[in-house]
XYZ file of C-alpha atoms in Angstrom:
775
model
C -12.183 36.797 24.416
C -11.963 33.000 24.624
C -13.271 32.576 21.056
C -10.809 35.193 19.812
C -7.898 33.328 21.428
C -9.093 30.023 19.969
C -9.317 31.550 16.487
C -5.811 32.961 16.828
C -4.469 29.576 17.925
C -6.162 27.813 15.009
C -4.683 30.308 12.554
C -1.222 29.718 14.016
C -1.764 25.971 13.716
C -2.691 26.275 10.033
C 0.242 28.559 9.292
C 2.817 26.415 11.111
C 1.647 23.188 9.491
C 1.589 24.835 6.056
C 5.183 26.030 6.446
C 6.262 22.606 7.727
C 4.666 20.766 4.802
C 6.184 22.991 2.144
C 9.657 23.018 3.673
C 9.557 19.273 4.310
C 8.771 18.489 0.668
C 11.053 21.129 -0.823
C 11.750 21.483 -3.769
C 8.792 19.418 -5.021
C 6.148 21.383 -3.104
C 7.366 24.693 -4.509
C 7.638 23.213 -8.012
C 4.015 22.124 -7.751
C 2.772 25.545 -6.609
C 4.695 27.265 -9.394
C 3.232 24.861 -11.950
C -0.337 25.327 -10.708
C -0.010 29.114 -10.689
C 1.683 29.471 -14.079
C -0.096 26.560 -15.762
C 3.229 25.270 -17.074
C 3.842 21.492 -16.929
C 6.658 20.073 -14.814
C 9.594 18.130 -16.193
C 10.182 14.673 -14.765
C 13.091 15.952 -12.668
C 10.754 18.536 -11.097
C 8.007 16.041 -10.239
C 7.576 14.359 -6.883
C 8.495 10.830 -7.976
C 9.624 8.386 -5.297
C 10.955 4.869 -5.382
C 9.396 1.434 -5.398
C 5.627 1.085 -5.065
C 4.855 4.752 -5.795
C 6.206 4.345 -9.334
C 5.526 0.659 -9.837
C 1.990 0.425 -8.437
C 0.747 3.670 -6.920
C 0.544 5.920 -9.988
C -0.645 3.203 -12.433
C -3.256 1.788 -10.044
C -4.662 5.235 -9.268
C -4.846 6.085 -12.982
C -6.866 2.915 -13.593
C -9.001 3.626 -10.520
C -9.893 7.071 -11.873
C -10.704 5.565 -15.290
C -12.993 2.969 -13.700
C -14.742 5.648 -11.649
C -15.358 7.556 -14.870
C -17.025 4.446 -16.274
C -19.145 4.027 -13.146
C -17.984 0.421 -12.728
C -15.328 -0.485 -10.147
C -15.830 -4.237 -10.061
C -13.600 -5.533 -12.865
C -10.635 -4.265 -14.878
C -9.458 -5.814 -18.150
C -6.232 -3.838 -17.807
C -5.351 -5.547 -14.539
C -3.182 -8.435 -15.814
C -5.395 -10.414 -18.203
C -8.413 -9.152 -16.219
C -9.110 -9.169 -12.487
C -11.525 -8.047 -9.789
C -10.385 -4.485 -9.161
C -12.627 -3.733 -6.189
C -11.577 -6.618 -3.956
C -7.944 -6.937 -5.019
C -7.325 -3.215 -4.574
C -9.265 -2.650 -1.358
C -6.846 -3.624 1.399
C -3.551 -2.347 -0.059
C -4.485 0.305 -2.550
C -7.441 2.585 -3.044
C -10.971 1.254 -3.509
C -11.680 1.576 0.228
C -9.628 4.730 0.785
C -11.785 7.839 1.223
C -8.837 9.984 0.139
C -8.663 8.174 -3.200
C -12.132 9.507 -4.037
C -10.984 12.981 -3.057
C -8.072 12.412 -5.430
C -10.531 11.558 -8.187
C -12.194 14.954 -7.747
C -8.844 16.759 -7.652
C -7.736 14.953 -10.799
C -10.793 16.263 -12.610
C -9.214 19.713 -12.390
C -5.532 18.775 -12.686
C -5.836 15.790 -15.049
C -2.366 14.552 -14.144
C -2.214 11.624 -11.725
C 1.356 12.139 -10.376
C 0.485 15.681 -9.251
C -2.862 14.530 -7.891
C -1.165 11.895 -5.734
C 1.377 14.442 -4.544
C -1.387 16.838 -3.509
C -3.066 13.982 -1.632
C 0.246 13.195 0.071
C 0.680 16.806 1.179
C -2.902 16.905 2.413
C -2.591 13.646 4.391
C 0.645 14.760 6.048
C -1.039 18.078 6.822
C -4.113 16.300 8.236
C -1.985 13.999 10.390
C -0.783 17.055 12.313
C -4.357 18.147 13.048
C -5.553 14.686 14.075
C -2.618 14.216 16.447
C -3.230 17.699 17.867
C -6.845 16.663 18.508
C -5.688 13.440 20.187
C -3.263 15.313 22.475
C -6.138 17.411 23.826
C -6.984 14.396 25.975
C -3.854 14.893 28.100
C -4.591 18.449 29.270
C -1.494 19.855 27.578
C -0.634 23.456 26.825
C -1.296 24.758 23.342
C 2.438 25.068 22.563
C 3.064 21.458 23.604
C 0.287 20.164 21.370
C 1.555 22.320 18.503
C 5.125 21.018 18.828
C 4.378 17.319 19.105
C 1.669 17.308 16.441
C 4.273 18.968 14.189
C 6.711 16.150 14.958
C 4.007 13.565 14.180
C 3.809 14.870 10.601
C 7.259 13.503 9.753
C 7.935 10.459 11.901
C 9.977 7.611 10.514
C 6.755 5.701 9.771
C 5.041 8.452 7.799
C 8.234 9.058 5.799
C 9.023 5.470 4.826
C 5.412 4.892 3.783
C 5.150 7.917 1.535
C 5.550 5.323 -1.239
C 2.242 3.703 -0.160
C -0.597 6.241 -0.490
C -3.114 4.128 1.470
C -0.647 3.518 4.320
C -0.380 7.277 4.720
C -4.193 7.516 4.647
C -4.310 5.074 7.547
C -1.584 6.959 9.414
C -3.287 10.347 9.306
C -6.548 8.979 10.752
C -5.034 6.684 13.399
C -4.795 9.483 16.051
C -8.591 9.753 15.834
C -8.855 6.080 16.771
C -6.684 6.782 19.808
C -8.837 9.825 20.566
C -11.898 7.573 20.352
C -10.389 5.355 23.063
C -9.766 8.431 25.239
C -13.356 9.575 24.632
C -14.597 6.305 26.070
C -12.181 6.303 29.012
C -12.676 9.933 30.000
C -16.200 10.793 28.823
C -17.985 7.463 28.294
C -18.660 8.493 24.648
C -18.438 5.833 21.936
C -19.442 7.500 18.662
C -15.961 8.602 17.541
C -14.563 5.133 18.205
C -17.295 3.497 16.100
C -16.882 5.902 13.168
C -13.077 5.810 13.022
C -12.933 2.045 13.569
C -15.259 1.606 10.578
C -13.142 3.954 8.440
C -9.793 2.389 9.309
C -10.930 -1.216 9.004
C -12.543 -0.486 5.649
C -9.414 1.355 4.589
C -6.816 -1.181 5.708
C -7.801 -4.028 8.038
C -4.268 -5.369 7.602
C -2.826 -2.357 9.462
C -5.888 -2.069 11.690
C -4.945 -5.400 13.259
C -1.608 -3.865 14.307
C -3.377 -1.001 16.027
C -5.856 -3.397 17.668
C -3.011 -5.158 19.467
C -1.480 -1.841 20.537
C -4.851 -0.432 21.612
C -5.472 -3.472 23.787
C -2.275 -2.670 25.724
C -2.949 1.079 25.664
C -6.521 0.558 26.889
C -5.471 -1.411 29.945
C -2.740 1.090 30.875
C -4.825 4.204 30.364
C -7.868 2.725 32.130
C -5.984 2.168 35.373
C -4.250 5.518 34.965
C -7.571 7.344 34.769
C -9.788 5.137 36.961
C -9.476 3.514 40.318
C -8.523 -0.155 40.491
C -11.828 -1.980 40.037
C -11.763 -5.169 37.999
C -15.544 -5.409 37.642
C -15.842 -1.844 36.361
C -12.851 -2.428 34.074
C -14.442 -5.447 32.393
C -17.832 -3.756 32.133
C -16.403 -0.765 30.266
C -14.067 -2.997 28.255
C -16.981 -5.108 26.972
C -18.953 -1.969 26.076
C -15.940 -0.627 24.199
C -15.423 -3.938 22.433
C -19.076 -3.847 21.418
C -18.681 -0.353 19.984
C -15.568 -1.438 18.106
C -17.384 -4.491 16.710
C -20.184 -2.233 15.467
C -17.527 -0.260 13.581
C -16.172 -3.525 12.159
C -19.666 -4.575 11.042
C -20.318 -1.211 9.380
C -17.129 -1.636 7.323
C -18.093 -5.172 6.208
C -19.207 -4.005 2.765
C -15.505 -3.541 2.012
C -13.628 -6.007 4.175
C -15.815 -9.081 3.628
C -15.226 -9.345 -0.160
C -11.652 -8.129 0.234
C -10.809 -10.536 3.050
C -12.245 -13.492 1.142
C -10.063 -12.526 -1.796
C -7.006 -12.147 0.447
C -7.558 -15.503 2.162
C -7.460 -17.246 -1.214
C -4.561 -15.164 -2.514
C -1.149 -16.799 -3.050
C 0.229 -13.661 -1.381
C -0.207 -15.388 1.982
C 2.050 -18.282 0.972
C 4.644 -16.569 -1.224
C 6.717 -14.710 1.332
C 9.858 -15.797 -0.465
C 11.391 -16.614 2.915
C 10.863 -19.652 5.101
C 11.739 -18.244 8.506
C 13.293 -15.152 10.004
C 13.418 -15.829 13.716
C 16.525 -13.870 14.745
C 17.909 -10.491 13.831
C 21.217 -10.304 12.009
C 23.824 -7.806 13.217
C 22.859 -5.579 10.252
C 19.217 -5.693 11.333
C 20.078 -4.728 14.912
C 22.272 -1.823 13.838
C 19.610 -0.542 11.421
C 16.933 -0.675 14.130
C 19.131 1.199 16.604
C 20.033 3.807 13.983
C 16.354 4.378 13.266
C 15.902 5.827 16.752
C 18.134 8.711 15.618
C 17.384 9.179 11.915
C 14.633 8.019 9.537
C 15.201 5.263 6.997
C 16.698 6.524 3.745
C 17.167 5.058 0.268
C 20.388 6.675 -0.868
C 22.660 4.708 -3.206
C 25.077 3.987 -0.345
C 23.570 2.813 2.932
C 25.331 1.899 6.169
C 23.106 -0.872 7.472
C 20.603 -2.231 5.007
C 18.861 -5.562 4.733
C 17.594 -6.264 1.212
C 14.547 -8.104 2.565
C 11.687 -5.893 1.382
C 9.765 -5.607 4.649
C 12.776 -5.080 6.853
C 13.775 -1.619 5.678
C 10.257 -0.373 6.503
C 11.261 0.740 10.005
C 9.178 3.589 11.389
C 10.616 4.142 14.870
C 12.125 7.607 14.338
C 10.243 10.285 16.293
C 13.058 12.794 16.771
C 15.963 13.070 19.222
C 14.101 15.278 21.703
C 11.759 12.479 22.931
C 14.812 10.293 23.627
C 16.161 12.975 25.984
C 12.808 13.814 27.561
C 11.448 10.341 28.322
C 14.074 9.449 31.014
C 13.207 12.789 32.684
C 9.606 11.605 33.028
C 10.578 9.310 35.879
C 12.237 12.188 37.781
C 9.257 14.551 37.495
C 6.364 15.070 39.889
C 4.008 12.355 38.592
C 2.233 9.765 40.687
C 3.902 6.422 41.257
C 1.006 4.626 39.571
C 1.249 6.801 36.465
C 4.999 6.277 36.228
C 4.637 2.528 36.556
C 1.930 2.362 33.917
C 3.753 4.510 31.372
C 6.941 2.555 32.075
C 4.972 -0.605 31.267
C 3.759 0.892 27.964
C 7.296 1.937 27.061
C 8.838 -1.425 27.961
C 6.187 -3.411 26.080
C 6.689 -1.206 23.018
C 10.465 -1.710 23.121
C 10.078 -5.463 23.646
C 8.351 -5.776 20.271
C 11.813 -5.434 18.716
C 13.304 -8.511 20.353
C 12.486 -10.853 17.470
C 11.296 -10.730 13.850
C 8.598 -13.147 14.936
C 6.785 -10.215 16.592
C 6.050 -9.025 13.059
C 4.159 -12.265 12.499
C 1.872 -11.367 15.400
C 1.328 -7.774 14.337
C 1.363 -8.186 10.540
C 1.222 -11.907 9.721
C 4.604 -11.501 8.048
C 8.199 -10.820 9.061
C 7.687 -7.090 8.945
C 8.523 -3.964 10.931
C 5.460 -2.109 9.698
C 4.062 -2.321 13.223
C 6.658 0.239 14.410
C 3.970 2.903 14.023
C 3.295 2.105 17.692
C 6.661 3.667 18.626
C 5.537 7.043 17.265
C 2.582 7.054 19.645
C 4.401 5.766 22.713
C 7.449 8.037 22.347
C 5.544 11.208 21.426
C 2.826 10.804 24.075
C 5.278 10.365 26.962
C 7.635 13.053 25.643
C 4.755 15.519 25.240
C 3.649 14.961 28.838
C 7.217 15.540 30.090
C 7.663 18.646 27.921
C 4.358 20.062 29.149
C 4.984 19.437 32.860
C 8.734 19.926 33.055
C 9.592 21.887 36.188
C 13.224 21.054 36.747
C 15.604 19.017 34.622
C 17.609 16.312 36.344
C 20.963 17.353 34.892
C 22.844 14.236 35.969
C 20.322 11.961 34.238
C 20.228 14.266 31.210
C 24.021 14.168 30.789
C 24.031 10.392 31.144
C 21.293 10.100 28.494
C 23.203 12.467 26.211
C 26.382 10.450 26.709
C 24.602 7.230 25.664
C 23.088 8.942 22.598
C 26.391 10.451 21.438
C 28.319 7.252 22.091
C 25.780 5.234 20.092
C 25.836 7.720 17.202
C 29.643 7.744 17.257
C 29.707 3.947 17.124
C 27.146 3.752 14.303
C 28.456 6.644 12.224
C 32.222 6.627 12.729
C 33.769 3.722 14.645
C 32.031 0.787 12.948
C 32.217 2.208 9.390
C 35.917 2.981 9.931
C 36.584 -0.548 11.193
C 34.965 -1.808 7.987
C 37.143 0.543 5.892
C 34.153 2.425 4.493
C 34.589 5.764 2.766
C 32.617 7.963 5.165
C 32.140 10.700 2.562
C 29.883 8.605 0.326
C 27.360 7.730 3.050
C 24.729 10.489 3.487
C 23.443 8.720 6.613
C 26.702 9.665 8.371
C 25.910 13.316 7.752
C 22.394 12.739 9.102
C 23.810 11.025 12.194
C 26.189 13.954 12.676
C 23.226 16.359 12.517
C 21.342 14.153 15.002
C 24.317 14.449 17.383
C 24.420 18.238 16.900
C 20.715 18.605 17.630
C 21.071 16.319 20.644
C 23.814 18.541 22.098
C 21.738 21.671 21.457
C 18.751 20.120 23.251
C 20.947 19.132 26.183
C 22.341 22.662 26.543
C 18.865 24.188 26.338
C 17.457 21.730 28.856
C 20.237 22.572 31.291
C 19.528 26.283 30.780
C 15.823 25.586 31.360
C 16.455 25.230 35.101
C 17.301 28.931 35.234
C 15.576 30.295 32.108
C 12.163 28.780 31.496
C 11.677 30.606 28.188
C 14.284 28.452 26.437
C 11.543 25.821 26.205
C 10.260 27.666 23.110
C 13.710 27.587 21.529
C 13.825 23.878 22.276
C 10.594 23.433 20.331
C 11.905 25.396 17.338
C 15.038 23.276 17.143
C 12.930 20.090 17.397
C 10.889 21.191 14.376
C 14.091 22.163 12.554
C 15.516 18.692 13.181
C 12.355 17.043 11.891
C 12.394 19.211 8.758
C 16.049 18.520 8.025
C 15.966 14.764 8.602
C 12.583 14.365 6.923
C 13.654 16.350 3.865
C 16.828 14.267 3.549
C 14.762 11.089 3.658
C 12.320 12.386 1.031
C 15.165 13.429 -1.270
C 16.683 9.955 -0.916
C 13.386 8.352 -1.914
C 13.186 10.422 -5.095
C 16.891 10.334 -6.018
C 17.766 8.828 -9.428
C 14.226 7.681 -10.102
C 13.602 9.773 -13.223
C 14.399 7.015 -15.706
C 11.902 4.677 -14.039
C 9.118 7.225 -14.471
C 9.612 7.906 -18.180
C 6.341 6.079 -18.819
C 4.648 9.260 -17.570
C 6.241 11.451 -20.214
C 5.703 8.748 -22.867
C 1.993 8.408 -22.124
C 0.728 10.742 -24.851
C 2.662 8.893 -27.569
C 1.736 5.378 -26.367
C -1.925 6.216 -25.787
C -2.100 7.865 -29.209
C -0.620 4.747 -30.829
C -3.135 2.495 -29.073
C -6.034 4.771 -30.007
C -5.053 4.621 -33.692
C -4.770 0.830 -33.476
C -8.242 0.555 -31.888
C -9.668 2.659 -34.690
C -8.188 0.173 -37.149
C -9.241 -2.917 -35.151
C -11.891 -2.251 -32.449
C -12.192 -5.909 -31.384
C -11.058 -7.224 -28.001
C -7.375 -8.160 -27.708
C -4.445 -7.793 -25.386
C -1.223 -5.955 -26.174
C 2.373 -6.947 -25.682
C 3.743 -3.573 -24.597
C 7.503 -3.026 -24.633
C 8.336 0.643 -24.752
C 11.659 1.222 -22.982
C 14.504 -1.278 -22.721
C 16.470 0.945 -20.328
C 13.943 0.572 -17.494
C 14.167 -2.433 -15.140
C 11.413 -5.015 -15.704
C 9.821 -4.466 -12.281
C 9.270 -0.796 -13.144
C 7.544 -1.476 -16.484
C 5.065 -4.151 -15.534
C 2.113 -1.845 -14.751
C 2.569 0.568 -17.659
C -0.612 -0.790 -19.217
C -2.717 0.459 -16.314
C -1.359 3.971 -16.767
C -1.988 3.868 -20.518
C -5.415 2.178 -20.174
C -4.198 -0.811 -22.229
C -4.768 -4.531 -21.431
C -1.231 -5.937 -21.435
C 0.654 -9.140 -20.613
C 2.554 -7.786 -17.594
C 1.953 -7.050 -13.960
C 3.666 -6.378 -10.673
C 0.813 -7.172 -8.329
C 0.867 -9.296 -5.190
C -2.924 -9.634 -5.409
C -3.275 -11.071 -8.900
C -6.210 -13.369 -9.692
C -5.560 -16.421 -7.518
C -7.399 -18.726 -9.935
C -4.580 -18.042 -12.430
C -1.990 -19.676 -10.171
C -1.769 -22.939 -12.136
C -1.638 -21.157 -15.486
C 1.290 -19.100 -14.190
C 2.994 -22.337 -13.211
C 2.281 -23.894 -16.621
C 3.974 -20.915 -18.278
C 6.880 -20.809 -15.812
C 6.097 -17.466 -14.283
C 6.957 -19.006 -10.870
C 4.060 -17.663 -8.770
C 5.418 -19.573 -5.746
C 8.053 -16.870 -5.252
C 7.124 -14.160 -7.726
C 4.678 -11.272 -7.993
C 6.154 -9.897 -11.224
C 4.809 -11.522 -14.376
C 5.442 -10.954 -18.062
C 4.419 -13.206 -20.919
C 7.216 -12.383 -23.328
C 7.195 -15.628 -25.338
C 5.091 -15.113 -28.470
C 4.104 -18.810 -28.578
C 1.644 -18.170 -25.741
C 0.139 -15.058 -27.367
C -2.553 -16.989 -29.254
C -4.102 -18.357 -26.051
C -4.050 -14.906 -24.452
C -5.432 -13.089 -27.505
C -2.277 -10.971 -27.597
C -2.873 -9.928 -31.179
C -0.509 -6.957 -31.342
C 2.695 -5.548 -29.921
C 3.324 -1.852 -29.376
C 7.046 -1.243 -29.060
C 9.473 1.635 -28.982
C 12.207 1.521 -31.589
C 14.983 1.329 -28.980
C 14.094 -2.311 -28.215
C 15.375 -5.318 -30.176
C 12.921 -5.497 -33.097
C 14.113 -8.851 -34.480
C 11.816 -10.708 -32.079
C 8.781 -8.813 -33.371
C 9.629 -9.276 -37.045
C 9.975 -12.998 -36.332
C 6.722 -13.307 -34.367
C 4.610 -11.213 -36.732
C 4.624 -8.401 -39.219
C 4.780 -4.659 -38.851
C 1.598 -2.800 -39.646
C 1.765 0.773 -40.770
C -0.818 3.146 -39.361
C -0.856 6.777 -40.375
C -0.196 9.136 -37.482
C 1.769 6.803 -35.183
C 4.257 8.961 -33.245
C 7.941 8.754 -34.130
C 9.852 6.162 -32.153
C 6.997 3.612 -31.990
C 5.988 0.618 -34.076
C 3.012 -1.758 -34.124
C 3.319 -5.450 -34.975
C 0.569 -7.965 -35.656
C 1.454 -11.463 -34.482
C 0.862 -14.719 -36.318
C -2.086 -16.731 -34.998
C -5.871 -17.085 -34.759
C -6.325 -14.782 -31.743
C -9.872 -15.723 -30.916
C -11.307 -14.819 -27.533
C -13.248 -18.085 -27.540
C -12.538 -21.396 -29.276
C -13.453 -25.060 -29.198
C -11.092 -27.916 -28.314
C -11.103 -31.610 -29.213
C -7.953 -32.631 -27.342
C -7.570 -32.574 -23.564
C -4.928 -32.968 -20.870
C -5.289 -33.303 -17.106
C -4.065 -30.694 -14.629
C -1.607 -33.034 -12.906
C 0.020 -34.037 -16.179
C 0.295 -30.402 -17.252
C 1.891 -29.410 -13.942
C 4.369 -32.294 -14.274
C 5.285 -31.187 -17.796
C 5.792 -27.592 -16.651
C 8.203 -28.802 -13.952
C 10.218 -30.898 -16.431
C 13.408 -28.970 -17.260
C 13.808 -30.936 -20.475
C 10.676 -29.334 -21.912
C 11.049 -25.816 -23.285
C 8.592 -23.004 -22.681
C 7.507 -22.849 -26.317
C 6.675 -26.562 -26.146
C 4.470 -25.932 -23.114
C 2.814 -23.087 -25.016
C 2.103 -25.390 -27.957
C 0.536 -27.940 -25.599
C -1.747 -25.227 -24.208
C -2.642 -24.055 -27.699
C -3.595 -27.535 -28.904
C -4.993 -29.057 -25.708
C -7.459 -27.848 -23.127
C -6.248 -28.414 -19.555
C -9.127 -29.755 -17.467
C -9.695 -31.256 -14.034
C -8.364 -34.811 -13.902
C -11.759 -36.052 -12.726
C -13.390 -34.740 -15.923
C -10.624 -35.702 -18.337
C -12.027 -39.026 -19.564
C -15.594 -37.757 -19.788
C -14.702 -34.636 -21.792
C -12.326 -36.551 -24.058
C -15.015 -39.068 -24.985
C -17.712 -36.442 -25.532
C -15.784 -33.862 -27.534
C -12.868 -35.611 -29.285
C -14.490 -35.181 -32.729
C -15.563 -31.547 -32.352
C -14.310 -29.312 -35.190
C -12.145 -26.309 -34.346
C -14.153 -23.077 -34.256
C -13.135 -19.564 -33.261
C -15.227 -16.688 -31.914
C -14.720 -13.100 -30.809
C -16.953 -10.957 -28.608
C -19.751 -8.937 -30.112
C -19.679 -6.428 -27.294
C -17.643 -5.703 -24.148
C -17.537 -3.146 -21.353
C -15.504 -2.739 -18.167
C -17.334 -5.577 -16.429
C -19.202 -7.462 -19.131
C -18.568 -9.255 -22.402
C -20.916 -10.962 -24.904
C -20.545 -13.562 -27.678
C -22.682 -15.067 -30.424
C -21.440 -18.636 -30.659
C -22.872 -20.875 -33.359
C -21.562 -24.400 -32.849
C -21.447 -27.148 -35.442
C -21.586 -29.731 -32.626
C -21.969 -29.843 -28.850
C -18.650 -28.588 -27.528
C -16.675 -27.248 -24.620
C -15.620 -23.699 -25.414
C -12.532 -22.059 -23.952
C -12.795 -18.347 -23.205
C -9.653 -16.260 -22.694
C -11.358 -14.735 -19.668
C -9.832 -15.258 -16.209
C -11.988 -17.488 -14.056
C -13.605 -15.748 -11.090
C -16.461 -16.423 -8.714
C -17.886 -13.037 -9.686
C -18.824 -13.983 -13.258
C -22.548 -14.467 -13.825
C -22.809 -16.241 -17.179
C -25.904 -16.887 -19.256
C -26.420 -18.826 -22.473
C -29.598 -17.864 -24.307
C -30.741 -16.142 -21.088
C -30.237 -19.304 -19.033
C -27.649 -19.378 -16.271
C -24.700 -21.700 -16.938
C -21.955 -22.953 -14.621
C -18.382 -22.376 -15.822
C -15.502 -24.813 -15.514
C -11.970 -23.833 -14.532
C -9.792 -24.716 -17.527
C -6.218 -24.053 -18.671
C -5.208 -23.352 -15.106
C -7.198 -20.161 -14.679
C -9.704 -19.500 -17.468
C -13.389 -20.058 -18.178
C -14.704 -23.113 -19.999
C -18.363 -23.653 -20.937
C -20.072 -26.775 -22.197
C -22.497 -25.552 -24.874
C -25.061 -27.139 -27.152
C -24.964 -27.321 -30.920
C -26.415 -24.282 -32.677
C -26.766 -20.646 -31.671
C -25.649 -19.641 -28.188
C -25.931 -16.054 -27.031
C -23.375 -15.862 -24.225
C -23.262 -12.994 -21.792
C -20.697 -12.519 -18.985
C -21.519 -9.975 -16.294
C -19.217 -9.384 -13.339
C -20.469 -8.775 -9.809
C -18.239 -8.519 -6.733
C -18.165 -11.841 -4.832
C -19.449 -11.632 -1.233
C -20.443 -7.993 -1.774
C -24.086 -8.638 -0.876
C -23.063 -10.521 2.269
C -20.875 -7.561 3.240
C -23.756 -5.193 2.492
C -26.106 -7.121 4.782
C -23.541 -7.185 7.600
C -22.918 -3.441 7.145
C -26.667 -2.882 7.354
C -26.775 -4.824 10.638
C -23.883 -2.722 11.957
C -25.628 0.527 11.010
C -28.881 -0.708 12.580
C -27.110 -1.581 15.842
C -25.335 1.758 15.846
C -28.639 3.523 15.206
C -30.377 1.662 18.010
C -27.643 2.575 20.477
C -27.821 6.220 19.386
C -31.612 6.262 19.825
C -31.240 4.640 23.249
C -28.668 7.271 24.247
C -30.876 10.152 23.068
C -33.885 8.637 24.846
C -31.965 8.451 28.132
C -30.691 11.992 27.669
C -34.184 13.422 27.268
């Protein structure tokens, strides 16, 4: 009988979550199902395509990730802006450490269309988040209906919605309830295994976000410990140290990912290019946006009421529905112990206090960010679920006061203030969403009042709460995808561009980079990672984790890495140094530039609307130099406004930029060396080889980004590279034949592997000890 009831409940859970997911993502979810059933492809306007990083980084990076997995080599990508370490640079913010990305790889084997694969992963992760939160809520001895309702609400909180654009953020979100469940397992059952496993997964997946949860868990741990256990400081510290030990084991197990990734991140200019010096106080716009996010999720419609253009600020994830806002004040009027009320009040107050200053973001995220507002979803939904589950009698006076505050705030945000600013209320979709929030709030209030006499209305209350979440969540999702079709045309153009590149490679199979300019109508930021999607090494990127050794070169060429993460070498005078031998362009761009910088080559079979140009120049992957310039002088020249970019490019073409300490030595040794040019004899995803026959001893420049991961041999003997030209490899080689081989291995990977092995050994020893005691 008990098993039959459990099976029935599980079926209901699956059905409810399935309905929620498909309604929430309507019409895109239904478009996808129709396409999969009929086998007919979707038009761009039918695809789930959302703004910002989903288009600009998500889809292209995942396409490259799948290609690298096919090759069996994840370490290095030539398509990643001149070439970069893919594993470490894409671990913390993208996919190499995301278990769901590997699931996506398998799915894509059947679908073979990355946008749909990512959408399926998104649906699955939202779906899974409901189940993991349901599992977490089991620790509070709640009724099945309560767990069902609040796990449904967790699927579409403000945090999960705003981070739909970041696939790995959503991966982290859907597993975070298991981390909280691991804490409860320790507190209630003295079991540590779940905590160790989930800690390892989350830290490997995104240690950046894991730090946020560590701070929250520290507070949560203290509150829940004294809620569950008697006041005993010695016992508290004993269990706390055991728990910390278990967590550290999880951290050690994940070291194979976070050690190489963290070392890359520490050196990355990302940490010093915030683009903002300080952000210590909220503006009035910030405050209004934060308050509004308690009532509706963040949207990205064309017209927004309160919006700060600072990238991190709009990522507010507070929204957890209106119902928790009405229920939480009731908690303190219900029949709970004084200690429990005080402790939950402390958790609530500490959570709210995190909003007092932008500086809190620095503590949680090392940047002025509101990404840490994931903690609001847990605090609000946990307390509200406990109230909902144990509600015996509603305090009507308190309820009406709470409702009055909510309605007054919504009225101020959605009507009074916009009217005072002479805004046209009809063009702001958020006003409609605020109106719906007010309507749902009034419905909840009526039902809660009726609850005192009719207990069954609690089920109706739950249905309306899910309806609110579906409406507000769907509006947010629609706003994220609105008017984004033009920015995703690279998806529909892929067959033509890839076909053009394939024909060019058949004509010239050597190594070279491509200047790719295929749609003038798309903003630059949305075109910079096209090459990754097309599997083409290009001269563009939008990537905050570009190769940090290239920082000086980016300064030499005025790409402004101090404040910029979007790079494009669009001056043909630098193409020779970068081996940018060809341009592939669509005919809607200005072709005069390409006719000036090279000549059109005609290849049979190139799709209509595309042209290929070969640029003027030597375009050798490796070459000798006999003229040198120091790094400080080159930096000074690049900062001189009287010197044009093409002049800087000519300096780089004719002079090798070297460390100032080596300048005199290299100049005296190699000033008479003849110019020689070489191209690779062989190259793969993470290796490249040359046969270099030198007329004299020389220093050879390679158009290969410098990295600690390169293991370089000359005639089977290891050689040490020099950092030249502000980010590339230079080798001092002897006269005669030199067989050069570059092989890329992930820096610090072996150290991470050893640490992970230690973590697994410690975990194994503790498991053996536990089993020994048990038997």
